[in-house]
Tab-separated table of C-alpha atoms and ligand atoms in Angstrom:
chain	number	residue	atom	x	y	z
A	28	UNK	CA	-8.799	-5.257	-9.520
A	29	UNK	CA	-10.132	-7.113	-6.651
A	30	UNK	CA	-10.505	-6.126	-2.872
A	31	UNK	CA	-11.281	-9.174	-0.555
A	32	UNK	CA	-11.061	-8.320	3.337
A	33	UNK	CA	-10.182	-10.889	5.949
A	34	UNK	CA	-12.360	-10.389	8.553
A	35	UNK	CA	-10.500	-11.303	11.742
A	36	UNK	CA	-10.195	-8.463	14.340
A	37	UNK	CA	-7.073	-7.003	14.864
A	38	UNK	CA	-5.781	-9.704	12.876
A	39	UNK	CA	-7.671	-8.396	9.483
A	40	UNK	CA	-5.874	-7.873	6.425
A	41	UNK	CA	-6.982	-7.279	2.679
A	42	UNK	CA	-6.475	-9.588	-0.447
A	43	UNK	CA	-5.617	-7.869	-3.475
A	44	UNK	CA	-5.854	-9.134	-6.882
A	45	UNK	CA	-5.528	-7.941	-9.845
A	46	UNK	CA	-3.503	-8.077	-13.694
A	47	UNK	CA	-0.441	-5.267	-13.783
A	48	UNK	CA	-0.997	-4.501	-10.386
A	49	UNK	CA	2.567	-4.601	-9.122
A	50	UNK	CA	3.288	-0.552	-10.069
A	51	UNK	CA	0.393	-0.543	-6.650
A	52	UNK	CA	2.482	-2.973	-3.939
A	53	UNK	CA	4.345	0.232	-2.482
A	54	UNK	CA	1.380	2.247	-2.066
A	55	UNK	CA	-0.406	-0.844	-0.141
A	56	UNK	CA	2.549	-1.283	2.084
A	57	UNK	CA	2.935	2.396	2.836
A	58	UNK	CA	-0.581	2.494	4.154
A	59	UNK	CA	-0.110	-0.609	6.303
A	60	UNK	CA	2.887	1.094	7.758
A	61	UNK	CA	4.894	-2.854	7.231
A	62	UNK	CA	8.411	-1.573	8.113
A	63	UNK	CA	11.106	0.108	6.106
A	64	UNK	CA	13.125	-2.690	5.225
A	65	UNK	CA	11.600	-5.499	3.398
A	66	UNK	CA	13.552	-8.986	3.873
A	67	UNK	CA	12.182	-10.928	0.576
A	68	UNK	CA	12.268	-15.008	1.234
A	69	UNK	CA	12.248	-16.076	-2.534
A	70	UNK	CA	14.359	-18.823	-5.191
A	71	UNK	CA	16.805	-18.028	-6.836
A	72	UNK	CA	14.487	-18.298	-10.290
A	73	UNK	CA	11.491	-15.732	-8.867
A	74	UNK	CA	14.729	-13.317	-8.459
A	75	UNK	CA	15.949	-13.098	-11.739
A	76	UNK	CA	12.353	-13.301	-13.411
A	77	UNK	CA	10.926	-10.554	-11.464
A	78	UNK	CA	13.090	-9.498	-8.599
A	79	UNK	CA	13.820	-6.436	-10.283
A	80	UNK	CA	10.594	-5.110	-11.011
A	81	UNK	CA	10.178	-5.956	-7.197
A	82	UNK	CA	12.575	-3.950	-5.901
A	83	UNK	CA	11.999	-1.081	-7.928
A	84	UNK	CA	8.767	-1.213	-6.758
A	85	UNK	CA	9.780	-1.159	-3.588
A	86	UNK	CA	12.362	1.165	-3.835
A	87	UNK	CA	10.752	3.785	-5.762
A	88	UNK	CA	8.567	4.056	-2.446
A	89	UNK	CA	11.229	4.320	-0.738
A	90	UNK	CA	11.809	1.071	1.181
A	91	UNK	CA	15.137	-1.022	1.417
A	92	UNK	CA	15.245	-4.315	0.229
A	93	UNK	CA	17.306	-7.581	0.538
A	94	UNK	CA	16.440	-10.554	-1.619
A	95	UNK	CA	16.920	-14.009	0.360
A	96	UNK	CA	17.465	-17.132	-1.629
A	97	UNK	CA	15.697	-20.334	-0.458
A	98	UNK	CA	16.621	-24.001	-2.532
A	99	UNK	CA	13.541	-24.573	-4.645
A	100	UNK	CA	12.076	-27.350	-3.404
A	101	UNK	CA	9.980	-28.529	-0.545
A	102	UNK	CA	13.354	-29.009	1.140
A	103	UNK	CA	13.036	-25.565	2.299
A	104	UNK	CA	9.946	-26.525	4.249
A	105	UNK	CA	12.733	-27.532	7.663
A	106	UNK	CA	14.037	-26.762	11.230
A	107	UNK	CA	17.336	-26.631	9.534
A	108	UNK	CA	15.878	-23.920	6.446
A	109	UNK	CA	14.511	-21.728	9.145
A	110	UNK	CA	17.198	-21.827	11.199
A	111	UNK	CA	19.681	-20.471	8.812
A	112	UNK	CA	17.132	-17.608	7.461
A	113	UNK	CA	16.387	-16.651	10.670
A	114	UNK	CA	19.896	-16.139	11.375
A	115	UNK	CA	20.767	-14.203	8.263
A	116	UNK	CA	17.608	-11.925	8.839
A	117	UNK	CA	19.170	-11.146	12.237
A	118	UNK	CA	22.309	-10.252	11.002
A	119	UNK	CA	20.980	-7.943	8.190
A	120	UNK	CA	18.381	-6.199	10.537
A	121	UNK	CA	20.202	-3.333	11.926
A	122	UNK	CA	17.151	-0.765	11.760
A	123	UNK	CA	14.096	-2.779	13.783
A	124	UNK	CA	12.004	-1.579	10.694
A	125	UNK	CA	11.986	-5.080	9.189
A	126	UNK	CA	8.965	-6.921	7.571
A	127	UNK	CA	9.017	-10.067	5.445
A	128	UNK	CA	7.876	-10.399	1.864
A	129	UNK	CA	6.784	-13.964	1.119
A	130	UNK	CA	7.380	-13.656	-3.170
A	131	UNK	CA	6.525	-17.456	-4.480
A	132	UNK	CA	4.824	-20.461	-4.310
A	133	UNK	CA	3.315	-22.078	-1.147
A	134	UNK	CA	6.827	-23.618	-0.481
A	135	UNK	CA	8.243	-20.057	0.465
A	136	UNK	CA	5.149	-18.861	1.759
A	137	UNK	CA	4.909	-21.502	4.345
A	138	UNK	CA	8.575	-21.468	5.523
A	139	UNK	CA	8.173	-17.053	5.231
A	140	UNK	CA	5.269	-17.220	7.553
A	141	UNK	CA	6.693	-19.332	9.991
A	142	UNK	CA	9.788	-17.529	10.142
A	143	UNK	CA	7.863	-14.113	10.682
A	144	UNK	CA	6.317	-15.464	13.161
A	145	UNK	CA	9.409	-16.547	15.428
A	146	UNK	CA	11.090	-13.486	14.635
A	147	UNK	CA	11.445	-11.438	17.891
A	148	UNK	CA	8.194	-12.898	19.030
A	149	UNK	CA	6.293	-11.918	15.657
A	150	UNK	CA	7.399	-9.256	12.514
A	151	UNK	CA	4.562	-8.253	10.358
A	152	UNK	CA	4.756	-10.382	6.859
A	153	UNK	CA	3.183	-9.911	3.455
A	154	UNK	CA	2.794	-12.795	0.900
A	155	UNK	CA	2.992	-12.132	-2.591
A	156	UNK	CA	1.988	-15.529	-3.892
A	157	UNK	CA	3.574	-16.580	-7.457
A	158	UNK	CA	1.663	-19.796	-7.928
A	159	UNK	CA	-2.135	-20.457	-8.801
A	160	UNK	CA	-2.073	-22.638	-5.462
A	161	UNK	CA	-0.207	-20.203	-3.324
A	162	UNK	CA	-3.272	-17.517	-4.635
A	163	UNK	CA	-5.809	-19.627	-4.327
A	164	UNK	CA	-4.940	-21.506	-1.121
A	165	UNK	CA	-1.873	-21.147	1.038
A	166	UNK	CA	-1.421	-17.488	1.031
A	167	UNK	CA	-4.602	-17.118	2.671
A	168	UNK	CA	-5.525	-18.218	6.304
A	169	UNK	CA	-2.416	-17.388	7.543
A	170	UNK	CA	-1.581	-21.395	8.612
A	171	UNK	CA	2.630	-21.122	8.727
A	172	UNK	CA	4.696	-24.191	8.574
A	173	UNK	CA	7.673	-26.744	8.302
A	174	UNK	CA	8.045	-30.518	7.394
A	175	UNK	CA	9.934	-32.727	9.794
A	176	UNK	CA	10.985	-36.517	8.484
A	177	UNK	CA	7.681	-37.875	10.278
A	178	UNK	CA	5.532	-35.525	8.662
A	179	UNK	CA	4.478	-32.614	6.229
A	180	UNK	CA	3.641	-29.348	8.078
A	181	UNK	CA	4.137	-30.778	11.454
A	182	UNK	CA	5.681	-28.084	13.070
A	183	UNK	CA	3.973	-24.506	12.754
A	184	UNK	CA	1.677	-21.845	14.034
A	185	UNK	CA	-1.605	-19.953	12.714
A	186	UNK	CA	0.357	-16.511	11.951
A	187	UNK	CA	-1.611	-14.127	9.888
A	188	UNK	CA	0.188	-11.839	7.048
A	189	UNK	CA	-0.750	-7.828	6.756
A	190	UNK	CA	-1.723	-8.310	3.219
A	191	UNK	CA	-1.742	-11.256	0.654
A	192	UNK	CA	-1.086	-9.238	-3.185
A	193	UNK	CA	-1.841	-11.292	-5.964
A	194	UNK	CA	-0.497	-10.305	-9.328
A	195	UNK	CA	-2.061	-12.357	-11.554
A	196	UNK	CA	0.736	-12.173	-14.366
A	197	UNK	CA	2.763	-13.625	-12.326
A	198	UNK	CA	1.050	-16.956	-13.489
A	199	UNK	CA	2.158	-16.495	-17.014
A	200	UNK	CA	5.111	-18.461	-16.217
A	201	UNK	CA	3.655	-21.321	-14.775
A	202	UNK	CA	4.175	-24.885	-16.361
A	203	UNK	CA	1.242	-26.976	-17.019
A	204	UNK	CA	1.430	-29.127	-14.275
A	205	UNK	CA	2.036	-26.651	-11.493
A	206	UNK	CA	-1.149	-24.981	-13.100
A	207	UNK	CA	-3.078	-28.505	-13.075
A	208	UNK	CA	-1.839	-28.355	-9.352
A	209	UNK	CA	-3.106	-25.399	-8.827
A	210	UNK	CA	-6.565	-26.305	-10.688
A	211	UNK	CA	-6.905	-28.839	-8.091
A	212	UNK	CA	-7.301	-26.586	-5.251
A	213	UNK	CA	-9.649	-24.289	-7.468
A	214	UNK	CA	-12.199	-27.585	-8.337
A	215	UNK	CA	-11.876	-28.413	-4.512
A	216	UNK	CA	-13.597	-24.686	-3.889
A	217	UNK	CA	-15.833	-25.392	-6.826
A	218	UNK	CA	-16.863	-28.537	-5.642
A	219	UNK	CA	-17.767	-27.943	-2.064
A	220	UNK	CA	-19.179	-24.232	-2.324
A	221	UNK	CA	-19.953	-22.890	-5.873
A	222	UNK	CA	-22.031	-24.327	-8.541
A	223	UNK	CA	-21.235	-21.723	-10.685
A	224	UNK	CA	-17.565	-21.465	-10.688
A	225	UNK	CA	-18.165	-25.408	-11.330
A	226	UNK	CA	-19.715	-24.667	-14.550
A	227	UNK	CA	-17.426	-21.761	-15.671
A	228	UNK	CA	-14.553	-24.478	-15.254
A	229	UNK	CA	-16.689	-26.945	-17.408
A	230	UNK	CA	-16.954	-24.231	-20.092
A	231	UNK	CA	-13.723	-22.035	-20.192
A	232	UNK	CA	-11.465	-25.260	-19.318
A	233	UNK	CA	-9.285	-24.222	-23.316
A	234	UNK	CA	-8.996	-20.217	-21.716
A	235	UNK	CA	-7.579	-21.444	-18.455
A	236	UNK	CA	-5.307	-23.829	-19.861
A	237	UNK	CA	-3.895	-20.917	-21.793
A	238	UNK	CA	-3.828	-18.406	-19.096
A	239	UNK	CA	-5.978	-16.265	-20.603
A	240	UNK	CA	-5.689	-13.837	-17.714
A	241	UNK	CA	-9.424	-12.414	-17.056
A	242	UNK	CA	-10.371	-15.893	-16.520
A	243	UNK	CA	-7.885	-16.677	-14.204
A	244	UNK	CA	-7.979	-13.412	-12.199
A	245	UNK	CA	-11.992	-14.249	-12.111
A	246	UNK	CA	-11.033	-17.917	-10.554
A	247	UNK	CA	-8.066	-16.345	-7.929
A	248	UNK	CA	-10.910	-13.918	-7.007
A	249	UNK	CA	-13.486	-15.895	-6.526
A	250	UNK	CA	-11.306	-18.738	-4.817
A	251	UNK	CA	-9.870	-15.958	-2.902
A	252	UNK	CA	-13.314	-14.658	-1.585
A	253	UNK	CA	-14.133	-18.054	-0.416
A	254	UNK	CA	-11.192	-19.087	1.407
A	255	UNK	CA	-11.491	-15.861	3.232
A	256	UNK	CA	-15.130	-16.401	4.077
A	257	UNK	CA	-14.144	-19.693	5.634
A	258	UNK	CA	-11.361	-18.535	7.354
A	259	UNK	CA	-12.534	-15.158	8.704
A	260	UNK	CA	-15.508	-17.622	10.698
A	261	UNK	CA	-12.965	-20.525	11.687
A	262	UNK	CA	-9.843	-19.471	11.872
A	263	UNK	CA	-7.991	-21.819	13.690
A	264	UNK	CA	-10.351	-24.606	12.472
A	265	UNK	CA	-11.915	-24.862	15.630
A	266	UNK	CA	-16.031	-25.145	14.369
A	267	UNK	CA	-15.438	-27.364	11.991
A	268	UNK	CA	-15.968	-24.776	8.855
A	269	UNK	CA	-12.228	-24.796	8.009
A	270	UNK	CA	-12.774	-28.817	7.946
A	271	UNK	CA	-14.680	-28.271	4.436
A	272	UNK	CA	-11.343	-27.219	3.180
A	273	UNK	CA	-10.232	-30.549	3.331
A	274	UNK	CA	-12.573	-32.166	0.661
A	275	UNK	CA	-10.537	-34.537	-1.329
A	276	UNK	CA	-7.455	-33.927	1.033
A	277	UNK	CA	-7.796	-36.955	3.829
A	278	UNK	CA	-7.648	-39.417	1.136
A	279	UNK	CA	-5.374	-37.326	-1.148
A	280	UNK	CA	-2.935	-36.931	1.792
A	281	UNK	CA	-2.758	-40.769	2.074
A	282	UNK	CA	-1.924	-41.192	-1.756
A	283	UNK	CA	0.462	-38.477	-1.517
A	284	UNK	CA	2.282	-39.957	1.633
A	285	UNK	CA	1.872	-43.666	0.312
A	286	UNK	CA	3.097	-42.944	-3.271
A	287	UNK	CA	6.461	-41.808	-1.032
A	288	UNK	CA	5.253	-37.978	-1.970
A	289	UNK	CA	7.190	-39.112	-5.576
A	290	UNK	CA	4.333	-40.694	-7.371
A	291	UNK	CA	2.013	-38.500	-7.306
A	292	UNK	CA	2.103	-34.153	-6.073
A	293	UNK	CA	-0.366	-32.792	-4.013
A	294	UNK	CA	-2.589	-31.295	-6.645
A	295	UNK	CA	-2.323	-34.688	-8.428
A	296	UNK	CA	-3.281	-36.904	-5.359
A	297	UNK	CA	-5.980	-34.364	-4.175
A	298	UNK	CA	-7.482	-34.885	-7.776
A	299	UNK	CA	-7.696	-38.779	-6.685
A	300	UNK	CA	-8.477	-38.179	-3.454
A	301	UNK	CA	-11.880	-35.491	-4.780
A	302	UNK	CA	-12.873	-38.992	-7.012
A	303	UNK	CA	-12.548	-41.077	-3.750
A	304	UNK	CA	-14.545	-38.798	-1.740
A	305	UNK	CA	-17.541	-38.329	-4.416
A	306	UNK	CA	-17.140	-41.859	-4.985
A	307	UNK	CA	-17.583	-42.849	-1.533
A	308	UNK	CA	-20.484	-40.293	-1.274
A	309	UNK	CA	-22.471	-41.712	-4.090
A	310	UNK	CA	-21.984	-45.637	-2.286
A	311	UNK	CA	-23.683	-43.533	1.254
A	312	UNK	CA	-26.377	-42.832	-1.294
A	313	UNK	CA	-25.684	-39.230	-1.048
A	314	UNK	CA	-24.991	-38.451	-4.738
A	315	UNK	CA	-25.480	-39.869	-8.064
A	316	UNK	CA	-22.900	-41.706	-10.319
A	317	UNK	CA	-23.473	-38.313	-12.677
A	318	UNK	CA	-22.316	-36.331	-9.840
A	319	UNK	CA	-18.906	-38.418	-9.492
A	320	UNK	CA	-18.652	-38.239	-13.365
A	321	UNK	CA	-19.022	-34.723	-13.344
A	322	UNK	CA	-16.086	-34.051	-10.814
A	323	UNK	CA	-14.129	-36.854	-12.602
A	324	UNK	CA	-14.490	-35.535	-16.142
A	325	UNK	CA	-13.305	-32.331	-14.944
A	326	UNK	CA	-10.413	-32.884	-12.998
A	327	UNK	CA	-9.446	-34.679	-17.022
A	328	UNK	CA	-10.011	-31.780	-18.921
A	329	UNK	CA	-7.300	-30.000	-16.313
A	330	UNK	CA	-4.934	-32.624	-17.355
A	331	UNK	CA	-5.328	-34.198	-13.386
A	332	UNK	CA	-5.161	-38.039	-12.901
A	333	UNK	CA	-8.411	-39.517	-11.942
A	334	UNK	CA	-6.740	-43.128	-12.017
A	335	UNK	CA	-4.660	-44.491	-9.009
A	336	UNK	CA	-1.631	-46.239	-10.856
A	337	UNK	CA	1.275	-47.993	-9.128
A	338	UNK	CA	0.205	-47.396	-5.564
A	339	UNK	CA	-0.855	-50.329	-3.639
A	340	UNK	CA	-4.643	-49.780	-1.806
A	341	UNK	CA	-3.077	-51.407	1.850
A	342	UNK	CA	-0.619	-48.433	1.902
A	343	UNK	CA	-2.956	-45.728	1.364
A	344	UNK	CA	-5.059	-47.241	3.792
A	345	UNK	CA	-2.405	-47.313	6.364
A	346	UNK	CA	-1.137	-43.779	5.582
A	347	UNK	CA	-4.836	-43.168	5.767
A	348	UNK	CA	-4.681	-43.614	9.405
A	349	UNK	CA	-1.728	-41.992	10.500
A	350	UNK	CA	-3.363	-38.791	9.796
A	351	UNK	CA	-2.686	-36.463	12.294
A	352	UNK	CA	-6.806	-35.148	11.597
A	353	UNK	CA	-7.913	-38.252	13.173
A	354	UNK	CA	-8.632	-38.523	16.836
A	355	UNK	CA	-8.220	-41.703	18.358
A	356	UNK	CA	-9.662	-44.512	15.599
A	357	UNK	CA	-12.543	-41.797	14.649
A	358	UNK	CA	-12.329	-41.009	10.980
A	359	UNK	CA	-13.948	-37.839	9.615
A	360	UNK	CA	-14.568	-37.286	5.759
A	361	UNK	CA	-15.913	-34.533	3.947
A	362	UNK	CA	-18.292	-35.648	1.251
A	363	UNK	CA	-20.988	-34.635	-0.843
A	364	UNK	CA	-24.940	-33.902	-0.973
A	365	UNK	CA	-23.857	-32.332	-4.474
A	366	UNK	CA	-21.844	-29.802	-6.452
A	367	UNK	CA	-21.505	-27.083	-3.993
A	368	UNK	CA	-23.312	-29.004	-0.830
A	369	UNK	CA	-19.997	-30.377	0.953
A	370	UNK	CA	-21.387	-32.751	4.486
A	371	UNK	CA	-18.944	-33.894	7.083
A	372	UNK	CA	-19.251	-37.775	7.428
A	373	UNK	CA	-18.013	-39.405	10.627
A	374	UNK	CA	-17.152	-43.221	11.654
A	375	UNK	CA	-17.343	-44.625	7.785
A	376	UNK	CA	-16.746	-47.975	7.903
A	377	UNK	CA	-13.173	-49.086	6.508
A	378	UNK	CA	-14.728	-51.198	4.275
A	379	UNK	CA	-16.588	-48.531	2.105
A	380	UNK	CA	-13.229	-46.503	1.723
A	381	UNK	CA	-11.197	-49.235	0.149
A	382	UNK	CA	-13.999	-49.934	-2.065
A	383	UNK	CA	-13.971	-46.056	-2.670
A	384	UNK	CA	-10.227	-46.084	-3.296
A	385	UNK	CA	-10.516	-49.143	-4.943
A	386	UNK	CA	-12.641	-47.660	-7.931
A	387	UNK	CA	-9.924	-45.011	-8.806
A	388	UNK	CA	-7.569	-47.564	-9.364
A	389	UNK	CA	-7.478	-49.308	-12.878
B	2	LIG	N1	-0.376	-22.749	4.362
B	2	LIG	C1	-1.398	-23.310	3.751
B	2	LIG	O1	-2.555	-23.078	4.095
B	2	LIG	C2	-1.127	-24.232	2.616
B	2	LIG	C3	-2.181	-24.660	1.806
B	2	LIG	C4	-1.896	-25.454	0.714
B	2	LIG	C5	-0.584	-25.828	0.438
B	2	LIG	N2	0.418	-25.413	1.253
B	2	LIG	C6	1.826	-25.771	0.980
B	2	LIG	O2	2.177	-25.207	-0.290
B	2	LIG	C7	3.246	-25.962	-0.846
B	2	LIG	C8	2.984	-26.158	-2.305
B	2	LIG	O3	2.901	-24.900	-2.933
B	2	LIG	P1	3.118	-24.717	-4.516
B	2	LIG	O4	2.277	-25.696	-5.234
B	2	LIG	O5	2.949	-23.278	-4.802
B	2	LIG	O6	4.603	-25.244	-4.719
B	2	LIG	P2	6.011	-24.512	-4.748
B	2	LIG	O7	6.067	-23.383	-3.813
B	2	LIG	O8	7.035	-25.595	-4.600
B	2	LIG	O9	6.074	-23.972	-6.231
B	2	LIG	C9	6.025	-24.877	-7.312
B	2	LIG	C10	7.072	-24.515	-8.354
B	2	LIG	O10	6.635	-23.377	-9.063
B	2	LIG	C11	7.712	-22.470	-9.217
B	2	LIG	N3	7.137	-21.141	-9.397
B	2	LIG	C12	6.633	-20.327	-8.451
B	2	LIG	N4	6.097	-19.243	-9.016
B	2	LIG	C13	6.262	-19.365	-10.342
B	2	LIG	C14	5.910	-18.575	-11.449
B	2	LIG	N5	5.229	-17.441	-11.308
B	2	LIG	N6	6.262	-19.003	-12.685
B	2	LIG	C15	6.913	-20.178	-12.850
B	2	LIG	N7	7.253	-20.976	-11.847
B	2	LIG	C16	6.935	-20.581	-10.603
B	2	LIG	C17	8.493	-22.658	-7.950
B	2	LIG	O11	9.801	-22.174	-8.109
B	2	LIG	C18	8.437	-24.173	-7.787
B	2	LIG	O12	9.421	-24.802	-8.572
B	2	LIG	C19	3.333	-27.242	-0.036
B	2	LIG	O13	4.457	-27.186	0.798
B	2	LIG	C20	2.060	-27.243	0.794
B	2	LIG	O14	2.220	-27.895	2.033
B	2	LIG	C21	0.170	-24.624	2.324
B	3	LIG	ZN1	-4.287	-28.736	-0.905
């Protein structure tokens, strides 16, 4: 088992990880004093796979529970989602003991936070994240949100949880590509802060693909410790730290939104968007075509595209710069010195990213 602390004042919490660890939640959430009644945002297939064990867990400590079921889909991710959970959650909280489990992927955990943090001005929530993404990434750093039609994530505050609890065989269930999605996110960390974890990837790629679960609670911990470093020094992405979580994601964003958010998911189009960026780094003269191979060969072995098919270059370009990370025309790209040596590049010329863009394509 794993202990990871969020440093952030008042605002601190602890990441737990760990294989089995479940029989451990009530415990946790006694000691944070949480609430009584725990208000679980989850879909309808997380409920019948492990609701149970859930609330017996919760129960047996002697909390209430009610389960909430969202649509699974990004769908949930709106004004109009909230709206109606916030309104049940109202109804059902007679005792003003109430806390909110997130229990899923980064879909519920988004639309979870943000809801906790409406809820008479701010409820305490806890995310127990069911996906290698939502344990790797969006459970951590306490960034809440919902989609409106002109945007992903447009519409949200930074609202952090009491405690992010990640069982790790919870990931058991995962399908390959919502693993390769979640693979993404761990080669992003890789790539911009640990040599190491690069190399384990390289060499235990056959374990992770069948969730042989030491090495993937040894990749949600060590993701897990590194998101937390970054966001206990930058929380709100003020100093620029919390920027370096963005490698592969400016460009990525702009395949995801130009490929109509059909053709390609985010792990997928952050996979292309990693190749752009190393790509692009390597034509500044900042790494070698090695380097680029390296990240490209391994994004492969995970199963993650490193082509662009089907997606015309003048769209992503145009998505490109309706990024709502740009100010004004001034674009900002995190690329590379080398594996683990992430540099923030300003005012590249236009040119160099189509050419960038331009070599992931066939
Ligand atoms: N807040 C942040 O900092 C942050 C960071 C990254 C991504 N995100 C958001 O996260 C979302 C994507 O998250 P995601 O990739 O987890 O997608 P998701 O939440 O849609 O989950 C993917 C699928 O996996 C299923 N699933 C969940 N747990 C499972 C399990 N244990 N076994 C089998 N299936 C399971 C879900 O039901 C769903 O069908 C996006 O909305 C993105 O914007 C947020
Ligand atoms: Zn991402």
């Amino acid at each position: 088992m794993h202990g990871i602390k969020v440093n952030l004042g008042p605002r601190s919490y602890d990441i737990i990880i760990g294989r089995g660890i479940l029989n451990r939640l009530g415990q946790e959430l006694l000691k944070l004093r949480v609430g009584t009644d725990a208000y679980i945002i989850t879909n309808l297939w997380l409920k019948n796979k492990y609701g149970e064990k859930l609330r017996q867990e919760l129960r047996k400590n002697g909390f209430n529970s009610h389960f909430k079921i969202v649509p699974d889909s990004e769908k949930s991710k709106s004004l109009e989602a909230a709206g109606l959970v916030l309104k049940e959650l109202a109804g059902w909280d007679k005792s003003r003991k109430v806390f909110i489990i997130a229990f899923g992927g980064g879909v519920i955990g988004d639309l979870a936070g943000f809801v906790a943090s409406l809820y008479k001005r701010g409820v305490s929530y806890v995310q127990i994240p069911t996906t290698l993404l939502a344990q790797v990434d969006s459970s951590i750093g306490g960034k809440t949100a919902v989609d409106l039609d002109l945007g992903k994530n447009l519409v949200g505050a930074f609202y952090q949880p009491r405690l992010v609890f990640s069982e790790v065989n919870f990931l058991k269930s995962l399908d390959k590509k919502q693993l390769a999605s979640g693979m993404a996110e761990v080669i992003k960390y890789a790539v911009i802060k640990d040599r190491r974890l690069f190399t384990l990837l390289e060499n235990k790629y056959k374990d992770v693909l069948r969730k042989e679960p030491a090495v993937l609670e040894k990749i949600v911990a060590t993701c897990s410790a590194i998101k937390a470093g970054i966001v206990s020094r930058d929380e709100k992405e003020l100093s620029g730290l919390r920027t370096l979580l963005n490698f592969g994601h400016t460009i990525g964003h702009a395949v995801e939104a130009a490929g109509g958010y059909k053709a390609y998911n985010h792990g997928q189009a952050v996979g292309l968007g990693m190749v752009a960026a190393a790509d692009l780094s390597r034509r500044l003269g900042l790494v070698d075509l090695g380097t680029v191979l390296r990240v490209s060969d391994l994004l492969r072995l995970y199963g993650l595209p490193v082509k662009l098919k089907g997606v015309p270059i003048e769209k992503i370009i145009r998505a490109h710069y309706r990024d709502k990370k740009f100010i004004g025309k001034e674009n900002k790209l995190v690329l590379l010195r080398g594996i683990g040596r992430p540099k923030i590049v300003r005012n590249i010329p236009l040119s160099l990213i189509k050419e960038a863009v331009k070599t992931v394509r066939h």
